[in-house]
CSV table of C-alpha atoms in Angstrom, one decimal:
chain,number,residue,atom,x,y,z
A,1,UNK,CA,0.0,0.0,0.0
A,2,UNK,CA,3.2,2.3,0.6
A,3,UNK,CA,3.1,2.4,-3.4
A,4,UNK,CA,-0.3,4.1,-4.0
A,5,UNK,CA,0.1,7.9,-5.5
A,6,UNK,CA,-1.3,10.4,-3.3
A,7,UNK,CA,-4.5,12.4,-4.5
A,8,UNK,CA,-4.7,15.6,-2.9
A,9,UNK,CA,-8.5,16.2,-3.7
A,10,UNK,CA,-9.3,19.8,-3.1
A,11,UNK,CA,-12.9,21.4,-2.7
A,12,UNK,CA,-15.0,24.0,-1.0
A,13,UNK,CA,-13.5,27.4,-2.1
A,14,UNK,CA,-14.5,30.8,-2.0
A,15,UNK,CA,-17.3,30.7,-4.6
A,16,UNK,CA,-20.8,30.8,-4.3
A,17,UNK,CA,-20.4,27.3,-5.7
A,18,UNK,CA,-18.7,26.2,-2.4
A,19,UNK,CA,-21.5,23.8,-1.1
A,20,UNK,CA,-21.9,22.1,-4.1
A,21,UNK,CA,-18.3,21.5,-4.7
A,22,UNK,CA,-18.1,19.9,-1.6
A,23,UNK,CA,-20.9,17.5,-2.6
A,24,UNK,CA,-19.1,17.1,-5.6
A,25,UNK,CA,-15.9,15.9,-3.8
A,26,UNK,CA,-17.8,13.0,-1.8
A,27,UNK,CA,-17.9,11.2,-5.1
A,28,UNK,CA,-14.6,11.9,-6.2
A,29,UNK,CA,-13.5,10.5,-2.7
A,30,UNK,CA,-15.9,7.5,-2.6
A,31,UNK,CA,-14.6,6.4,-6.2
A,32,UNK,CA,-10.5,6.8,-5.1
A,33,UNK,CA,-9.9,2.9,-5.8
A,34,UNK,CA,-8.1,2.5,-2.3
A,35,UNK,CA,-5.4,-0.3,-3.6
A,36,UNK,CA,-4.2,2.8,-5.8
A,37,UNK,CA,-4.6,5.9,-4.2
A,38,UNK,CA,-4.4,7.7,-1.3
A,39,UNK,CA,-6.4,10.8,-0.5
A,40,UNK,CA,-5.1,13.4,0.9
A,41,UNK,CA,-8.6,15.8,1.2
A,42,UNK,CA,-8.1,20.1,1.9
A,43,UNK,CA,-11.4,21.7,2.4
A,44,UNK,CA,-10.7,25.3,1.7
A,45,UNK,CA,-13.4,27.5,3.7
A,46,UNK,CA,-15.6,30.5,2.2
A,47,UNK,CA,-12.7,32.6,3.8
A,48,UNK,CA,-9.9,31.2,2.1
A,49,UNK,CA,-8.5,29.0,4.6
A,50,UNK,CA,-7.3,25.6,3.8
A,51,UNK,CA,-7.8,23.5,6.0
A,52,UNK,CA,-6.3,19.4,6.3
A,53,UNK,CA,-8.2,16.4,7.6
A,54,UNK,CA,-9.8,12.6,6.8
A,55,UNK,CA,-12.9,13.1,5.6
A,56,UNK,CA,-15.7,10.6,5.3
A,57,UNK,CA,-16.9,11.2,2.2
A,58,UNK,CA,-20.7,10.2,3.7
A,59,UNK,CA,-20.1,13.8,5.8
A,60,UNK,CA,-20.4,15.8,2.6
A,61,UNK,CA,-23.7,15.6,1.3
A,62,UNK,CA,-26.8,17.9,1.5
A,63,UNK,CA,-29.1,17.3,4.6
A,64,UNK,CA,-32.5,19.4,4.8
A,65,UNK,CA,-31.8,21.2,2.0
A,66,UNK,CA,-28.7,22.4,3.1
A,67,UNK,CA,-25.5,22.0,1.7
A,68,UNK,CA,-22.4,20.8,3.6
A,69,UNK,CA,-19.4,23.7,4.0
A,70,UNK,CA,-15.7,23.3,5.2
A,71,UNK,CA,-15.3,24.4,8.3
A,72,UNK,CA,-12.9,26.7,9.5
A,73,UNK,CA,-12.2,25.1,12.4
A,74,UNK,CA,-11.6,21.7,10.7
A,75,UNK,CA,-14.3,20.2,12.6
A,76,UNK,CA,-18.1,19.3,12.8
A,77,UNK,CA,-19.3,18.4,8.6
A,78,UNK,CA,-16.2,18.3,6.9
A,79,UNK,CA,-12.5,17.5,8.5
A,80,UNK,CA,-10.5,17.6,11.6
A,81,UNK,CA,-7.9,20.0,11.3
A,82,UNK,CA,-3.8,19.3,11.4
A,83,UNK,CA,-3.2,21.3,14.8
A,84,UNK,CA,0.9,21.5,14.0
A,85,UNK,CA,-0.6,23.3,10.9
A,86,UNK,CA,-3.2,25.4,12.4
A,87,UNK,CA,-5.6,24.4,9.9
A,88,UNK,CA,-3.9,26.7,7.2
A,89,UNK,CA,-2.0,25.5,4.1
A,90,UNK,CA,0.6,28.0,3.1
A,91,UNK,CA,3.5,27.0,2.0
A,92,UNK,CA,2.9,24.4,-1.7
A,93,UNK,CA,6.7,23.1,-2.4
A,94,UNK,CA,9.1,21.1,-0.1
A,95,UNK,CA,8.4,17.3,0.9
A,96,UNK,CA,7.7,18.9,3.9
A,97,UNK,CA,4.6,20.5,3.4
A,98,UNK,CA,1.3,18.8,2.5
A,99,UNK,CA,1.0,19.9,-0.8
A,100,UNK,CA,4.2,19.1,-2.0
A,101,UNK,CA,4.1,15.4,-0.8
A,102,UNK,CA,1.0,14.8,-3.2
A,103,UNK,CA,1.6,13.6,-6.3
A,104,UNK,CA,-1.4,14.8,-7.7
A,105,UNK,CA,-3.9,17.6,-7.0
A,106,UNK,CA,-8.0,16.8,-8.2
A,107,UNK,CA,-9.4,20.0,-7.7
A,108,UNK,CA,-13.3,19.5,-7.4
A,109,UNK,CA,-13.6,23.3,-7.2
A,110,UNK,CA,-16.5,24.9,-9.0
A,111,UNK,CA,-16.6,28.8,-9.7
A,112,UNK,CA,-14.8,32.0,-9.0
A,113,UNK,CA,-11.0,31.3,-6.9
A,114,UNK,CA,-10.8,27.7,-7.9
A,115,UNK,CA,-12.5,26.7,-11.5
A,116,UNK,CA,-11.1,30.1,-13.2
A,117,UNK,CA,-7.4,29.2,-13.5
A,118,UNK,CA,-6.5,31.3,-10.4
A,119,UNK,CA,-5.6,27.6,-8.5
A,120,UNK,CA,-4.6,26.1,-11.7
A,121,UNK,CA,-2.0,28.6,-12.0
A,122,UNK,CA,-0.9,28.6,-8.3
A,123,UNK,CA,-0.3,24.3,-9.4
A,124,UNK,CA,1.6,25.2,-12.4
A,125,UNK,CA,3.8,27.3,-10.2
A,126,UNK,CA,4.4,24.5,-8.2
A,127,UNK,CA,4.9,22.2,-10.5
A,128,UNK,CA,1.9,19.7,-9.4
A,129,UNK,CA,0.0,17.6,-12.0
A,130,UNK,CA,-3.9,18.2,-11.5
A,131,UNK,CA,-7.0,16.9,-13.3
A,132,UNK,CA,-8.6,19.4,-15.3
A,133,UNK,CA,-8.0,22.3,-17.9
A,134,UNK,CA,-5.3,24.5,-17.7
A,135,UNK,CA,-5.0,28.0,-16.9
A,136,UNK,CA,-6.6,29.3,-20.2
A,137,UNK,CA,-8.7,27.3,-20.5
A,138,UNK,CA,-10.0,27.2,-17.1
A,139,UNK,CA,-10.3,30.8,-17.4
A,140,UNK,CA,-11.8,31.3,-21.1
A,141,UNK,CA,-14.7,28.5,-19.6
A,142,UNK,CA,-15.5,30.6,-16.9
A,143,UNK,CA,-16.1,33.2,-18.6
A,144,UNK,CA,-19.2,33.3,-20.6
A,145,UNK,CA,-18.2,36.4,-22.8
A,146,UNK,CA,-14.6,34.8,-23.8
A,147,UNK,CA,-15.8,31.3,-24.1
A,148,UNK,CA,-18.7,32.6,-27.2
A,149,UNK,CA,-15.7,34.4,-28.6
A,150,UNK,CA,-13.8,31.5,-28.9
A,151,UNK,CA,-16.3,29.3,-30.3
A,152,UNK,CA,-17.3,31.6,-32.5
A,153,UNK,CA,-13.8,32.1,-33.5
A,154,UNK,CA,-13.9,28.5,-34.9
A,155,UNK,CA,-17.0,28.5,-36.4
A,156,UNK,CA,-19.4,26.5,-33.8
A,157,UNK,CA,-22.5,27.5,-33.0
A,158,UNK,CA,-23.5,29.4,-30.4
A,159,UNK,CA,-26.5,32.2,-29.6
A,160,UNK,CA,-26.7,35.6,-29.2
A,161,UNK,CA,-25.5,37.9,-26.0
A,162,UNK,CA,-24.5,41.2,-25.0
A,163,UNK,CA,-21.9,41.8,-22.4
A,164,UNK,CA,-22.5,44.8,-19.7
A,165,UNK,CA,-19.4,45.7,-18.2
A,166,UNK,CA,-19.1,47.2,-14.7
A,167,UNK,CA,-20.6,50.8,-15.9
A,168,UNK,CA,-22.7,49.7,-18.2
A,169,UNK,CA,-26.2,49.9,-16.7
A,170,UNK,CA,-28.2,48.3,-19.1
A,171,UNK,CA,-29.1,46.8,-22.6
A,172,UNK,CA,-29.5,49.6,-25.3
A,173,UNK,CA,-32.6,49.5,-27.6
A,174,UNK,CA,-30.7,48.3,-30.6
A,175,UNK,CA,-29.3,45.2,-28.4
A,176,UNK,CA,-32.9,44.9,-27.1
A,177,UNK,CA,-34.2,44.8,-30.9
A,178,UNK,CA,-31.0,42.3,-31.6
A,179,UNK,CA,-32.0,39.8,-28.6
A,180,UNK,CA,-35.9,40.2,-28.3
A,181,UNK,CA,-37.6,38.5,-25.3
A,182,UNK,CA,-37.1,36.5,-23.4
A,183,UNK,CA,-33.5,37.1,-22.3
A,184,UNK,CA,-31.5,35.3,-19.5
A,185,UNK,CA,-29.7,37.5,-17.8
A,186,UNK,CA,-26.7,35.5,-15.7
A,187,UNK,CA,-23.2,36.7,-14.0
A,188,UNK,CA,-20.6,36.3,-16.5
A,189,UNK,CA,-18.5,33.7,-14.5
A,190,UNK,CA,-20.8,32.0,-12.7
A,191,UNK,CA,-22.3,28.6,-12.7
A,192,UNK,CA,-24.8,26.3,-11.2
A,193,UNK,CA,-27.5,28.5,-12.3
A,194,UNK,CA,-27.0,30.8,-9.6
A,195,UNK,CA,-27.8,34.4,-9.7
A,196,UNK,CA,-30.0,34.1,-13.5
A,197,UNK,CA,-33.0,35.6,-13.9
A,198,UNK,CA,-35.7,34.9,-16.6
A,199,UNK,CA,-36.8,38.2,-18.5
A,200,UNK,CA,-39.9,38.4,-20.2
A,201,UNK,CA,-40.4,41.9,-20.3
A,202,UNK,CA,-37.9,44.7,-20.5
A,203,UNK,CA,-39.8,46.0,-17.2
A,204,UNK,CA,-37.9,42.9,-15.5
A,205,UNK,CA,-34.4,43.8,-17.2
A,206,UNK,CA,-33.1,46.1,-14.5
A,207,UNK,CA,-34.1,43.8,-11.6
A,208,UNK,CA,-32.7,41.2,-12.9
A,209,UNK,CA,-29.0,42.6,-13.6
A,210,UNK,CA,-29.3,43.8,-10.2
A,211,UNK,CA,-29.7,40.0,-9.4
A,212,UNK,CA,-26.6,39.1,-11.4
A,213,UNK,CA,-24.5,41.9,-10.2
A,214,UNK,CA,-24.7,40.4,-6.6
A,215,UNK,CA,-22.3,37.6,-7.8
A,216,UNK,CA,-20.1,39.3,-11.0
A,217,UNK,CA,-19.8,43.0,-12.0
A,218,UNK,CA,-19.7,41.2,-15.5
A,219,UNK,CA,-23.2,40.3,-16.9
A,220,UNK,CA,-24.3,38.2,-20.2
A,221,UNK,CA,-27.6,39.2,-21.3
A,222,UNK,CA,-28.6,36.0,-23.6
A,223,UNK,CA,-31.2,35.6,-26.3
A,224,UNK,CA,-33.6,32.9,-25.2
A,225,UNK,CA,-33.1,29.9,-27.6
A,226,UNK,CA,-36.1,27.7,-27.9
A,227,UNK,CA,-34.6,23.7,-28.0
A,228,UNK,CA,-34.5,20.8,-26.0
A,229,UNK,CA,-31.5,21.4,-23.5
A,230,UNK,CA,-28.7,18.3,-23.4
A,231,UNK,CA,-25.6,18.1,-22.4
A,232,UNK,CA,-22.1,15.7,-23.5
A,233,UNK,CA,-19.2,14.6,-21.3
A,234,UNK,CA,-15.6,14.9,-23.0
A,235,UNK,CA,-12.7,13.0,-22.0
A,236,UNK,CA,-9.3,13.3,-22.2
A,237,UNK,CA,-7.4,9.5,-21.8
A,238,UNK,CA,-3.6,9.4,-20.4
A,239,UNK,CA,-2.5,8.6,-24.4
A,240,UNK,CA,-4.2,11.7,-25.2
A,241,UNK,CA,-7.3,10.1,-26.8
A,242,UNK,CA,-10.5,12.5,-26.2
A,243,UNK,CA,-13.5,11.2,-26.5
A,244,UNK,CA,-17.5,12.6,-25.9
A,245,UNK,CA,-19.6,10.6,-24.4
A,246,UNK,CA,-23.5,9.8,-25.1
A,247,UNK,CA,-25.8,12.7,-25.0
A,248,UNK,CA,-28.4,13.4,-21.9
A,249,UNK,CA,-31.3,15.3,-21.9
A,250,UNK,CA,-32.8,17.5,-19.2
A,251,UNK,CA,-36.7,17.5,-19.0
A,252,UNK,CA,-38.9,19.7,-17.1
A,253,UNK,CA,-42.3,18.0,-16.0
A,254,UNK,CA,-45.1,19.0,-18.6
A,255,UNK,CA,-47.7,18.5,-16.4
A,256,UNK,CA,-46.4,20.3,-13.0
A,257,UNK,CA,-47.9,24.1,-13.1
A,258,UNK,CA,-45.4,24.3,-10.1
A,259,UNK,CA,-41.9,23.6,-11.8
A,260,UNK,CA,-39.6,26.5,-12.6
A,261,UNK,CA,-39.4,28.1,-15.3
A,262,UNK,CA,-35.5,26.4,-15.8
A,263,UNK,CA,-32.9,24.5,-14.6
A,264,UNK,CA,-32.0,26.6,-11.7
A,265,UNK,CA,-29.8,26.3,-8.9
A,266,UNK,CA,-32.9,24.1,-6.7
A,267,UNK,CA,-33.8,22.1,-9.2
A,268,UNK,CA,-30.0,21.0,-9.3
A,269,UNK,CA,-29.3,20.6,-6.0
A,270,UNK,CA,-32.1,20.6,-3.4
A,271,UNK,CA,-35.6,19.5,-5.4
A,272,UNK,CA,-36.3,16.6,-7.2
A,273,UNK,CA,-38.7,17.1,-9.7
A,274,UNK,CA,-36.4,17.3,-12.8
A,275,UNK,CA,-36.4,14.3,-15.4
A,276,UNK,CA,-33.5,12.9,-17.2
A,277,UNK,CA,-32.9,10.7,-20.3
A,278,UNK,CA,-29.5,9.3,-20.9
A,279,UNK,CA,-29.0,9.0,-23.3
A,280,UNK,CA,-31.4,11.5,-24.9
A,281,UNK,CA,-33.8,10.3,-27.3
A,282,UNK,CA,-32.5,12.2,-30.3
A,283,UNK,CA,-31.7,10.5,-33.8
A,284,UNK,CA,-28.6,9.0,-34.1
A,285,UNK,CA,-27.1,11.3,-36.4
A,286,UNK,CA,-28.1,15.0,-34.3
A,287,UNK,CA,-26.5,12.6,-31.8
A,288,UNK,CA,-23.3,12.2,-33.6
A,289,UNK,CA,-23.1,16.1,-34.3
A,290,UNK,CA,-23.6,17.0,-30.7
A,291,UNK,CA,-20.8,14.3,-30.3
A,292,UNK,CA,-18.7,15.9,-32.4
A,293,UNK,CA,-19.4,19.9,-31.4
A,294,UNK,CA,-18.5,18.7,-28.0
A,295,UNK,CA,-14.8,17.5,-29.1
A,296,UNK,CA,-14.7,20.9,-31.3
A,297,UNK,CA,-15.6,23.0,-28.3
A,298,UNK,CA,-13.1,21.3,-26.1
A,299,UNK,CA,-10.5,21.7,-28.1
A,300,UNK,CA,-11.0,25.4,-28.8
A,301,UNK,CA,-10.8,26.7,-25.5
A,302,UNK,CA,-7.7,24.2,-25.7
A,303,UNK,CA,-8.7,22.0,-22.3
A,304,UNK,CA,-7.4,19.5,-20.8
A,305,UNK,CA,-8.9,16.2,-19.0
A,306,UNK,CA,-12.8,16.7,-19.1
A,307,UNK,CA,-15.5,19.3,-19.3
A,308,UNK,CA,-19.0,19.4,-20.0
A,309,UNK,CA,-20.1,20.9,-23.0
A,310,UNK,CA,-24.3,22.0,-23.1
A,311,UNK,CA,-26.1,22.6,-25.7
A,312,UNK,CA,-29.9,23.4,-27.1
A,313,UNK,CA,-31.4,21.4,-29.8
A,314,UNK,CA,-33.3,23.7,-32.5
A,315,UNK,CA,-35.2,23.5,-35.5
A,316,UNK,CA,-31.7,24.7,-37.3
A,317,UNK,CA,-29.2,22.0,-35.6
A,318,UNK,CA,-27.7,22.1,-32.4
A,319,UNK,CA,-26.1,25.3,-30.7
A,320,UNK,CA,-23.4,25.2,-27.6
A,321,UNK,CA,-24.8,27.5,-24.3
A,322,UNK,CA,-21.5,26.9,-22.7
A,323,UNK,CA,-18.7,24.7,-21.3
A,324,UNK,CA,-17.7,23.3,-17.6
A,325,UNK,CA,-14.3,22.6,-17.2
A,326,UNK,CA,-15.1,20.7,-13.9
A,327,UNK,CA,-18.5,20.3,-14.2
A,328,UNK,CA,-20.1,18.3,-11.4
A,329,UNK,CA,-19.5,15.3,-9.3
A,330,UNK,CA,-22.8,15.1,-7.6
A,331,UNK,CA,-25.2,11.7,-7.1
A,332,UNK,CA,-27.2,13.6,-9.6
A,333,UNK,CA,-24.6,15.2,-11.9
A,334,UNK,CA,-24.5,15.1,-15.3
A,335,UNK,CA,-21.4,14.3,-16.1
A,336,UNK,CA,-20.5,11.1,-14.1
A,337,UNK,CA,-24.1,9.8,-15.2
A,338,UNK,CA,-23.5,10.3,-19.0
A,339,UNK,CA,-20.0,8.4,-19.0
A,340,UNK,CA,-21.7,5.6,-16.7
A,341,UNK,CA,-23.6,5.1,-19.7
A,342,UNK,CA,-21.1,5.0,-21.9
A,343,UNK,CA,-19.6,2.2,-20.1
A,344,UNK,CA,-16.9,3.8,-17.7
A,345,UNK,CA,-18.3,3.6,-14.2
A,346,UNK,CA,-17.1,6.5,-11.5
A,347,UNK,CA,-14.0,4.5,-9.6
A,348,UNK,CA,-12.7,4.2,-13.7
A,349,UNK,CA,-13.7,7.7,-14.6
A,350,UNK,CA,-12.0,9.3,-11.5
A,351,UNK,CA,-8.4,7.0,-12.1
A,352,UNK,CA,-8.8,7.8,-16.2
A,353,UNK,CA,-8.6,11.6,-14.9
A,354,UNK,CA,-5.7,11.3,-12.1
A,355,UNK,CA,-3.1,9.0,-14.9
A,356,UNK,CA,-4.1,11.5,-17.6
A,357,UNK,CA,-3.1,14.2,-15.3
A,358,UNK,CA,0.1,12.6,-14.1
A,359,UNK,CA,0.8,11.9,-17.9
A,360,UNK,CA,0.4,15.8,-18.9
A,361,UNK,CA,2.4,17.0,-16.0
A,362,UNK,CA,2.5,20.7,-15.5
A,363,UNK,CA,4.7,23.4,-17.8
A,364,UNK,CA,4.1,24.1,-21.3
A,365,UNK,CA,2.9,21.4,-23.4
């Protein structure tokens, strides 16, 4: 057992996110094939202190509708603090120093200070292989506004938006006339649906950016695109193979008069009243093109490992929303679900991740 490679697996964070990454890390730590790995878990708290403990990956999952948090302390949900350390992390190089004993970092961090490139760049610096996109691409997929520009750059489809910079207090009229209603109005690097309203009058516009604003000074006004919403894994392999998975399809029920008006941040986490088809009942050959957008996407933000590419289905063909370069790892995530029906199960999707890491390495490549 001396032999097995360490897996620091990293989660909580900063973000808005921070709950759901630590739900997110319970799988990751339940699938760590123990006669290969050894995990080393950090809980980072909404403050920014990381903190080192054994976690039972049972400890991190929602209860009451409430999601679980790292807590400072290093006790009660989450870990139990390394007193000699005082719960704090600092120092990342030297065999001396948690960090730099690992020989691999997973970081299950979703959102702002930990999806964004900001860790990812803090790894590169200290030369530690991690799962996931790089800096750039970590960055560019955050990002709503840079992530369009690079799609569109390569000639995928994607839908219309308008950017409103910090300053920038609303949507002119000729952007209005450009989008039409409804509009989705969302913080520029956010994700699990949190902070985005539904506009279906200009009336709501300014209420709604208000909304966003609590979470990013950058907000993405969308055009509403009417089409079925599905999603597709991709997957880097340690030979540098990358391969999409089957598609999925998100339903909302037809017959509720109660369900939301989308996929927000309840229905992903706390409610269960969403449906789910994977894979989706499309034709084979819209299928295959989703398949194949989904590569085309992930290699033009130029990632690394996985992410989660979603999409709408039109009347016109298929047409990417946006990208998650660590998109989930919840009981009811997409991602994990989609390759589980492809035919890798979550203790062979987690180890494909850590050896394709460990075979990338860190530094330009």
């Amino acid at each position: 057992m001396t032999n097995r490679t360490r897996v620091a697996v990293v989660f909580g964070g900063r973000s808005n996110e921070h709950g759901v990454s630590c739900v997110s890390a319970r799988t990751v730590l339940a699938s760590l094939d123990p006669e290969r790995y050894e995990a080393v878990p950090i809980g980072i708290t909404r403050d920014g202190t990381w903190v080192l403990g054994d976690a039972d990956p049972r400890a991190l999952s929602a209860q009451d509708r409430a999601l679980p948090a790292v807590d400072e302390r290093g006790t009660a949900l989450v870990l139990t603090a390394d007193p000699s350390r005082g719960g704090a992390l600092v120092p990342l190089d030297g065999a001396d120093t948690v960090l730099g004993a690992v020989d691999v970092v997973f970081p299950v961090l979703h959102g702002a200070f930990g999806e964004d490139g900001t860790l990812q760049g803090l790894l590169e610096l200290a030369e530690l292989p991690y799962v996931g996109p790089g800096v750039l691409a970590s960055a560019a997929g955050m990002d709503k506004e840079f992530t369009k520009k690079l799609l569109a750059a390569e000639g995928l489809p994607i839908g219309v938006q308008v950017v409103l910079r910090p300053g920038m207090a609303t949507v002119a009229d000729a952007d209005r006339a450009r989008l039409a209603l409804p509009v989705f109005v969302k913080p520029a690097r956010g994700g699990s649906s949190i902070g985005i309203t539904k506009v279906d009058s200009w009336d709501e516009l300014d209420a709604a950016i208000e909304t966003a604003r609590r979470h990013d000074p950058k907000v993405i006004v969308e055009a509403g695109i009417v089409g079925r919403e599905v999603e597709c894994g991709v997957l880097e392999f340690p030979d540098g193979r990358v391969e999409a998975s089957v598609v999925a399809e998100i339903r909302m029920p037809e017959d509720d008069a109660e369900a939301p008006a989308f996929y927000d941040f309840d229905t992903k986490y706390l409610d269960d009243v969403c449906e789910f088809d994977v894979p989706a009942k499309l034709d084979d050959d819209v299928s295959q093109q989703i398949r194949e957008l989904a590569v085309q996407a992930f290699r033009a933000l130029d990632c690394q490992g996985l992410a989660r590419v979603d999409f709408f289905v039109t009347a016109d063909g298929p047409v990417i929303n946006e990208i998650n370069t660590m998109p989930g790892f919840t009981a009811i995530s997409m991602y994990p679900r989609m390759w589980e029906a492809t035919g890798i199960d979550n203790r062979t999707l987690v180890s494909t991740l850590i050896e394709t890491a460990r075979a990338r390495g860190t530094g330009l490549r």
